[in-house]
Structures are given as structure tokens and as C-alpha cells.
Short mmCIF file of C-alpha atoms in Angstrom, two decimals:
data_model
loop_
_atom_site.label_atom_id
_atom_site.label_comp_id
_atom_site.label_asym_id
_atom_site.label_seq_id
_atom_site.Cartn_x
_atom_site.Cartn_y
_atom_site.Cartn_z
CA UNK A 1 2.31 -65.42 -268.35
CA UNK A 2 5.41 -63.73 -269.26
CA UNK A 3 4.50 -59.70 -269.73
CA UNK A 4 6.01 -56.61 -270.73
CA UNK A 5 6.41 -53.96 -268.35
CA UNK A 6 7.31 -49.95 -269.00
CA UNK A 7 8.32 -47.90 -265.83
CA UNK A 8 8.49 -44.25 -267.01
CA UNK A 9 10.74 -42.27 -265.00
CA UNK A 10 12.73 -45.13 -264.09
CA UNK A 11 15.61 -43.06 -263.19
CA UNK A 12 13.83 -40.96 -260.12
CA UNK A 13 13.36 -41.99 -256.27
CA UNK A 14 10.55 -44.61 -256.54
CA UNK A 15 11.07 -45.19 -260.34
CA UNK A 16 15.23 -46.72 -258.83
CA UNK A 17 13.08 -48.62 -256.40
CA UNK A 18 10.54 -50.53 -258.35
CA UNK A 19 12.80 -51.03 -261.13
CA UNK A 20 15.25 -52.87 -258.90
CA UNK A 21 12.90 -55.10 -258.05
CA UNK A 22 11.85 -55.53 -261.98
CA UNK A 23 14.84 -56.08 -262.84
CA UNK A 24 15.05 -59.57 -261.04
CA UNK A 25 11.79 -60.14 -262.95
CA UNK A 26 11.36 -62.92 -265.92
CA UNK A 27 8.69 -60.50 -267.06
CA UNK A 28 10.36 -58.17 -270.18
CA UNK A 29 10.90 -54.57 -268.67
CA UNK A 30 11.87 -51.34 -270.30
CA UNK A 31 13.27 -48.42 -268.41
CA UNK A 32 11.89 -44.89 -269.77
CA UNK A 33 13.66 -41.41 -268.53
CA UNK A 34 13.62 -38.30 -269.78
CA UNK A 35 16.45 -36.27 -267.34
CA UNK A 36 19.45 -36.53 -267.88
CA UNK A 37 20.44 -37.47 -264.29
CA UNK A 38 17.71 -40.17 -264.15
CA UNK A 39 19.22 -41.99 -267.32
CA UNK A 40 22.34 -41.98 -265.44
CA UNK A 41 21.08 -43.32 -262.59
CA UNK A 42 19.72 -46.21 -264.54
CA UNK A 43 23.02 -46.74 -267.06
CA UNK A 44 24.56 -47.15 -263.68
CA UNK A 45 22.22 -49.39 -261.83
CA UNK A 46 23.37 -51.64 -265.58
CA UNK A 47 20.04 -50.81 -267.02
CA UNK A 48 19.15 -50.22 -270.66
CA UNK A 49 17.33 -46.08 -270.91
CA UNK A 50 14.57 -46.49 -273.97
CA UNK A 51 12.93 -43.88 -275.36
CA UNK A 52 9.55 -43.67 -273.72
CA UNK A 53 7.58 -44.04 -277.12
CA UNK A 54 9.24 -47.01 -278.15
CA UNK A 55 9.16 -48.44 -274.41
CA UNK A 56 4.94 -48.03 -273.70
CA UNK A 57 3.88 -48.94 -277.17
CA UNK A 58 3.21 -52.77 -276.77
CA UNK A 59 3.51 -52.73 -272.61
CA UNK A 60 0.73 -54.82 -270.97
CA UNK A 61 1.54 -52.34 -268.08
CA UNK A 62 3.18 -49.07 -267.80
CA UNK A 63 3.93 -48.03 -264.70
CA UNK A 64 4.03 -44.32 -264.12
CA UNK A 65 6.79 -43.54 -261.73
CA UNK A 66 6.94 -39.27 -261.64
CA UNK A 67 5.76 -36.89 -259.21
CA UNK A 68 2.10 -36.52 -258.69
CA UNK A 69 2.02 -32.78 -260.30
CA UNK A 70 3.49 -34.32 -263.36
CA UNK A 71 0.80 -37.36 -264.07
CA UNK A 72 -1.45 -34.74 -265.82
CA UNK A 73 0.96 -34.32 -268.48
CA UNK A 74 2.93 -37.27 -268.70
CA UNK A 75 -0.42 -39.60 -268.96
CA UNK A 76 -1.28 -37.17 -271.58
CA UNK A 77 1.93 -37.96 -273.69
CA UNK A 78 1.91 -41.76 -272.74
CA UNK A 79 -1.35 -43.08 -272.83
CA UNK A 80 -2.62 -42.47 -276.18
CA UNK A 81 0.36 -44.56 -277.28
CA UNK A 82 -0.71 -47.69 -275.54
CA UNK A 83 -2.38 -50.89 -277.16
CA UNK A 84 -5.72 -51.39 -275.98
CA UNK A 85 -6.13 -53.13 -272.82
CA UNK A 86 -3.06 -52.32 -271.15
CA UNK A 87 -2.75 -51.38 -267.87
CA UNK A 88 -1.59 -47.38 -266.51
CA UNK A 89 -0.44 -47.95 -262.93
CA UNK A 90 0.42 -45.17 -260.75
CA UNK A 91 1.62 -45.15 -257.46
CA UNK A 92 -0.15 -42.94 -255.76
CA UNK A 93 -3.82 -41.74 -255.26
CA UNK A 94 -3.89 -37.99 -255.69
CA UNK A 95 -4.15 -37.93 -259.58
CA UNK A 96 -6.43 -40.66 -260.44
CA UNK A 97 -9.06 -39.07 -257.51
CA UNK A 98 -8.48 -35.75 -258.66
CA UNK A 99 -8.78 -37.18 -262.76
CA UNK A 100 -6.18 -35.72 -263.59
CA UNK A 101 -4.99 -38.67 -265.57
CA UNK A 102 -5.46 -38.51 -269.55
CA UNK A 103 -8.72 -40.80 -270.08
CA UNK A 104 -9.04 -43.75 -272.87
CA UNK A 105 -11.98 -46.11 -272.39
CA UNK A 106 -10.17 -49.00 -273.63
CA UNK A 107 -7.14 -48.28 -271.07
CA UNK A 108 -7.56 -49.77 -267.54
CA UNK A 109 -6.00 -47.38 -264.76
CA UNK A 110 -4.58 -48.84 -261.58
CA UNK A 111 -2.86 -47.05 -258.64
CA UNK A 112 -1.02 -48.79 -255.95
CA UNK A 113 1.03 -47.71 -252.43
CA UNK A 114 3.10 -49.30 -250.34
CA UNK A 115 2.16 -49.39 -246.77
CA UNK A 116 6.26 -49.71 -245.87
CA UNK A 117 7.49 -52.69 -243.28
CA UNK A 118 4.84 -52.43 -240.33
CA UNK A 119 6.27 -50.54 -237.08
CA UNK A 120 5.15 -54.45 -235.46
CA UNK A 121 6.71 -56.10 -238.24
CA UNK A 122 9.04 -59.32 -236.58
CA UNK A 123 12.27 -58.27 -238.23
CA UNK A 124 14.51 -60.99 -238.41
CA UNK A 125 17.69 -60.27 -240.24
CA UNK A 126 20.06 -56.99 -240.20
CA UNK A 127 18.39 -56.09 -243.64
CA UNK A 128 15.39 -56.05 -242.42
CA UNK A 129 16.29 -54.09 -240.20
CA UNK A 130 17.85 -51.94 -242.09
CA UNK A 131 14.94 -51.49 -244.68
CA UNK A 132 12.76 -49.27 -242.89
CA UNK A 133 11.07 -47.96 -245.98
CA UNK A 134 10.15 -51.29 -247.29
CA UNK A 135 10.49 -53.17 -251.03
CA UNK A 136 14.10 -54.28 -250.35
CA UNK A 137 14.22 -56.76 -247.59
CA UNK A 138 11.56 -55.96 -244.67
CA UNK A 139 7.96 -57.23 -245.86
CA UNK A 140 5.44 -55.47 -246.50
CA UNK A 141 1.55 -54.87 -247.29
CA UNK A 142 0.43 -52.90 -250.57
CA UNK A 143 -3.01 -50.88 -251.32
CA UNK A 144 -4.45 -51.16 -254.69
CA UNK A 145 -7.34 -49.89 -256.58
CA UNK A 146 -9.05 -50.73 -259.60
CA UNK A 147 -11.03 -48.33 -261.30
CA UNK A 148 -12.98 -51.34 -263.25
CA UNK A 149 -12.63 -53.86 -260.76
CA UNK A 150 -12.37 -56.25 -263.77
CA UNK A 151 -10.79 -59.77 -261.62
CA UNK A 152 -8.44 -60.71 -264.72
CA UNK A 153 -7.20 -57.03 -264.63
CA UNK A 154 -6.42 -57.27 -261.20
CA UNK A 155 -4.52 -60.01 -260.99
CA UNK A 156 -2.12 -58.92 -264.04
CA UNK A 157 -1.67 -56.11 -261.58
CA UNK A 158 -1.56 -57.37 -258.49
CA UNK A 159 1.52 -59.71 -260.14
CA UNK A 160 2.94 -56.77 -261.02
CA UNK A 161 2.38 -54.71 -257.64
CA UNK A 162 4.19 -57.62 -255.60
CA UNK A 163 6.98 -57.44 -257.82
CA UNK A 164 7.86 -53.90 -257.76
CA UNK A 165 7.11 -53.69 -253.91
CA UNK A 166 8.68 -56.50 -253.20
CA UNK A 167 8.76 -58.53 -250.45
CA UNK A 168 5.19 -58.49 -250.29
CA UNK A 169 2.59 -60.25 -247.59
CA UNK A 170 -0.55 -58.82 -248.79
CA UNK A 171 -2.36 -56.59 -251.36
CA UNK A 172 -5.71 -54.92 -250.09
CA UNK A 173 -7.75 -53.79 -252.81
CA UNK A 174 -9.90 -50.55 -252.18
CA UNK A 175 -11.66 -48.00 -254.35
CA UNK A 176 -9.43 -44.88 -255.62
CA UNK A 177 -11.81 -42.92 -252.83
CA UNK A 178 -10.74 -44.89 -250.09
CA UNK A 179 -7.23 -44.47 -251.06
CA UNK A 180 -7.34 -41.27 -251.36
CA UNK A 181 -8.63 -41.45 -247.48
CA UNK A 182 -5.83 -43.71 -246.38
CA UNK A 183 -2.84 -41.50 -248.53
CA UNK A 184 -3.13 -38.62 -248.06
CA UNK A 185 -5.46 -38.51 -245.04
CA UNK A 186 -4.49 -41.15 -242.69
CA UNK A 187 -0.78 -41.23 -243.28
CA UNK A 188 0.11 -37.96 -244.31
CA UNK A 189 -1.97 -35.97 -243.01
CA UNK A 190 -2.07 -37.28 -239.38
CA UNK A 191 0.92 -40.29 -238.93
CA UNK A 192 3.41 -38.24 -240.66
CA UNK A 193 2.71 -35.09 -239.37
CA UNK A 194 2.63 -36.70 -235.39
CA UNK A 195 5.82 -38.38 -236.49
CA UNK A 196 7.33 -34.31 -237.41
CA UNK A 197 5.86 -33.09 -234.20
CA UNK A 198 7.66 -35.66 -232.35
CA UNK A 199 10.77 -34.36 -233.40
CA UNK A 200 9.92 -30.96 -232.72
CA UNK A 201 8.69 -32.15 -229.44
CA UNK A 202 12.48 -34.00 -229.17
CA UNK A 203 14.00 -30.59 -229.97
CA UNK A 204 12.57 -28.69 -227.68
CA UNK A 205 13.16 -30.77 -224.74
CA UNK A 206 17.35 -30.66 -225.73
CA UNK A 207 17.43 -26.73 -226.84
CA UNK A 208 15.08 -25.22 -224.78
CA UNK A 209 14.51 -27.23 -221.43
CA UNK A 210 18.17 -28.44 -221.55
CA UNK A 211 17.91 -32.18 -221.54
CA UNK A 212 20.90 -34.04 -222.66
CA UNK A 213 20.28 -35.59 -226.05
CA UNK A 214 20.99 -38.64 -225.42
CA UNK A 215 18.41 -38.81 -222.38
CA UNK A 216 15.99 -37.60 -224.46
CA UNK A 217 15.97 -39.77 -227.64
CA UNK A 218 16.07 -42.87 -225.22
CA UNK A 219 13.10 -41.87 -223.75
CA UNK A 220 11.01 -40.91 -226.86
CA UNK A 221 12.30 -43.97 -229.00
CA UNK A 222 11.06 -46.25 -226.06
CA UNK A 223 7.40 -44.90 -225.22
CA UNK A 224 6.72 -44.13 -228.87
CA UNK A 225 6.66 -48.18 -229.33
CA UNK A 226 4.61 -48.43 -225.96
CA UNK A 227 2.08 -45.81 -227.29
CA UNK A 228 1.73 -47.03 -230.12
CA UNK A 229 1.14 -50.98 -229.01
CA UNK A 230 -1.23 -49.29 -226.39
CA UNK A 231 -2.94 -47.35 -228.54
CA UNK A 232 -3.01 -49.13 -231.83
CA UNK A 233 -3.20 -52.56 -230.45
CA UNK A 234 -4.46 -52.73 -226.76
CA UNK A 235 -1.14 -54.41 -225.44
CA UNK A 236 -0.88 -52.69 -222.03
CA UNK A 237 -3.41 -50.27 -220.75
CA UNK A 238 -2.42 -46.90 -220.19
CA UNK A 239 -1.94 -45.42 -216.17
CA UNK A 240 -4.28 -43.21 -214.95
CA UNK A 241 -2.02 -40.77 -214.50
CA UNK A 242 -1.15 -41.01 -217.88
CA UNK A 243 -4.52 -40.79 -219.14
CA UNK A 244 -4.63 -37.43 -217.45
CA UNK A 245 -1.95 -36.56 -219.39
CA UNK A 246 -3.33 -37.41 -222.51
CA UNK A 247 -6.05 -35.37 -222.41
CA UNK A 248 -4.07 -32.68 -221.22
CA UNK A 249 -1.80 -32.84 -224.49
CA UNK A 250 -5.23 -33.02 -226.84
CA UNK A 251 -6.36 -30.16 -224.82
CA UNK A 252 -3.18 -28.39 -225.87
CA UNK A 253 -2.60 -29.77 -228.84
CA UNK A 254 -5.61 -30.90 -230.89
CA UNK A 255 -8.48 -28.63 -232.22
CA UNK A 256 -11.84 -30.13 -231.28
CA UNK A 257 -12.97 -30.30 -235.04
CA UNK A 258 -9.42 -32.31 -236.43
CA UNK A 259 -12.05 -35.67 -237.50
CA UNK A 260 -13.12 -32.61 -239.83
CA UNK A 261 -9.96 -33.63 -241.98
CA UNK A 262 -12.30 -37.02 -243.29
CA UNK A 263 -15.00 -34.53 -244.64
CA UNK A 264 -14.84 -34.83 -248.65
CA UNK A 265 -14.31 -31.36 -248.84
CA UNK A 266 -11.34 -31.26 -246.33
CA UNK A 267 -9.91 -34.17 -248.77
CA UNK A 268 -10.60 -31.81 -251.91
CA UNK A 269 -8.52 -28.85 -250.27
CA UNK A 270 -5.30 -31.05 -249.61
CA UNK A 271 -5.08 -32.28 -252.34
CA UNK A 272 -5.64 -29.16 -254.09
CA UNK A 273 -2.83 -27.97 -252.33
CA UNK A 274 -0.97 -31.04 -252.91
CA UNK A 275 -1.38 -31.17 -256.65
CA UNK A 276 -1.14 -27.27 -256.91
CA UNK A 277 -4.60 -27.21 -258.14
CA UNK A 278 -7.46 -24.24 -258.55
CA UNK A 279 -9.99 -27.24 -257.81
CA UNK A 280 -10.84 -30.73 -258.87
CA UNK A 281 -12.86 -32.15 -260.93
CA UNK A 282 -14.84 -35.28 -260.89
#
């Protein structure tokens, strides 16, 4: 089934992304932006800019492609101009758990987030390699949520959600909670900030304790891939010596209540902060 696709704010970081992918589509896509840089970003990319009215009114999806702080308004504008039935898609969790998205009953609401290529991923050609952030060459996984869970909903949008992400292997379907858990919990709030530390870690060894650079990086880049396929996957057990030292560092490091972070409440709060929010409601 050939559909018709809106991405509104085509012209910004992830709107370039997934309509790059559309583009290559046989689906019918239209290409909404309101800046003035954005809709030059798209002219340039050879992509048509249509007004967003005119692009949403008779879209089977619309994806919504702007900053999280700026769903609450733009779903307000958009979705009372859809048809009934079509699909919002966002692409990421915060709004949808927080509802800040503009409600119609006869509107189904999807969000979905790329996991980006795996750090295991078998990467066989240089642009693979190159893509470490995923939907241009190096495959990846995608989860989705429903908020209906209707099956014939789902797969319009899981059609759509391969194309935009593209390559895709899988799409894991999970409730907007659970999302919510994996981004921002999971990933942001734990793998991204370990990934920061890491650097700060790096830094410290060069400026302060004097290592050259070069030493350094070598040795980080090459036990970060042994502790993670030890510690994510079991490949090699750790030494005991180096099990002393990991408790040493979540001595140092860790407070003793961090699983706190998984508490509903703890989710509220960072995404409060996230969203620049007084509180949520749901």
C-alpha cells in the first residue's frame, strides 16, 4: 500500500535523517519546515519545503521530527488538522509519557527510537563503519510503542519506522512506559553518562597524571570493548584482581542507592527536567 507521509521539521538534525531515507521511498512524502535554515537545508538536500497545513492534511502518518520541548505545541497546531485515523509518530518517549501531546480520540499516536548500530554489530564495509549513529549504512534495531496496540496500526508504522531508520534488523514493540525506561533511563541516564565519564576519566589521565595521549586512548579504546563483552555478554571472565578493582571504582564512584534512578518518581523528575516541566501529568 502506497501511503502518504508528512515529516514536520524536515529541515532539523533527525528531521535531514529520516527524510533521506524517505526520500528513496515509493510512499508519497512531504517535507514541512518552518525555519528558515531548515527549508534550506531541505531545498538543498533537492527536496520540495510545503507548508505544514497543506503537507499533514490527508497524511496517513505525520511524523513529528522537533525537539521534545516543542511537541506540546507543535501537536497542538498539527493534529487537529489530520484526517481521522492517521497516524502522529514521534521519535522519542518523553512527550507522549509526560502527555504532553495534543489528544484526538480518532488519532493513533506512535513513538519510535533508534537503538543506533550495536557496539557488537559485524561491520562489514567502510560505511558501516563509518555510520556509527545508525540509519545510513550500519544496521540497526528500532523501539516502538503503540498507545492502542491496534495490529493493522502497527504495521502501517512499523513500515514506516524501517524506512526512516533504515537499515533496519528488528523493531521491538514496548509500551510508551517502558520506553520511557529504556530512553531516557537506560541510555541516557546511565550509558551516556558512563560514556562522558570515560572521557573525563581519559582527560585526566593526559592533563593531570601526564600520560601521553596517545598511550592513553589505546588503552581505553581497547578495554572499553573487553568490558563491555565481559560485562554485557559473558565473553571472558574478569581477573580477580580486576574484580577488586571494580569494586573499588563503585566504591568511589557509585552511590549505593543509583537502581533508585528506575523508581517512577526518579523517571518523573528527569524528565521534568528534560522537558522543562513544573510536573507531569498523567
Amino acid at each position: 500500500m502506497k501511503l502518504t507521509i508528512a515529516v514536520v521539521g524536515a529541515g532539523g538534525k533527525m528531521g535531514m535523517r529520516v527524510s533521506n531515507n524517505l526520500a528513496r521511498s515509493e510512499h508519497t512524502v512531504f517535507y514541512a519546515e518552518n525555519s528558515p535554515a531548515g527549508q534550506q537545508r531541505t531545498i538543498d538536500a533537492g527536496r520540495v519545503v510545503t507548508a505544514t497545513d497543506e503537507a499533514v492534511k490527508d497524511a496517513d502518518v505525520v511524523i513529528l521530527a522537533v525537539p521534545d520541548i516543542a511537541l506540546g505545541p507543535v501537536s497542538t497546531a498539527v493534529v487537529p488538522q489530520l484526517r481521522p485515523g492517521a497516524i502522529v509518530l514521534t521519535l522519542d518517549p518523553a512527550a507522549a509519557y509526560a502527555n504532553l501531546l495534543f489528544q484526538r480520540e480518532d488519532v493513533e499516536y506512535a513513538v519510535a527510537h533508534p537503538c543506533h548500530p550495536s557496539v557488537f554489530l559485524q561491520r562489514k564495509t567502510k560505511e558501516e563503519l563509518e555510520d556509527t549513529f545508525g540509519g545510513i549504512a550500519a544496521p540497526q534495531d528500532v523501539v516502538a510503542a503503540l498507545e492502542s496496540g491496534d495490529a493493522e496500526v502497527q504495521k502501517t508504522a512499523e513500515t514506516v519506522i524501517r524506512l526512516m531508520y533504515a537499515p533496519v534488523l528488528d523493531v521491538h514493540w514496548v509500551t510508551v512506559k517502558q520506553l520511557a525506561y529504556l530512553e531516557p533511563t537506560l541510555v541516557e541516564v546511565v550509558a551516556c553518562m558512563i560514556g562522558s565519564l570515560l572521557n573525563d576519566a581519559l582527560r585526566e589521565t593526559v592533563d593531570t597524571v601526564g600520560v601521553p595521549e596517545p598511550a592513553a586512548r589505546a588503552m581505553l579504546m581497547g578495554h572499553v570493548q573487553v568490558a563491555l563483552a565481559n560485562g554485557l555478554r559473558g565473553d571472558n571472565p574478569f581477573s580477580d584482581a580486576c574484580l577488586i578493582a571494580m569494586d573499588y571504582g563503585r566504591d568511589k564512584i557509585i552511590k549505593e542507592d543509583w537502581k533508585s534512578i528506575f523508581d517512577d518518581a526518579e523517571l518523573d523528575s528527569v524528565l521534568k527536567k528534560m522537558l522543562h516541566l513544573d510536573h507531569i501529568d498523567r
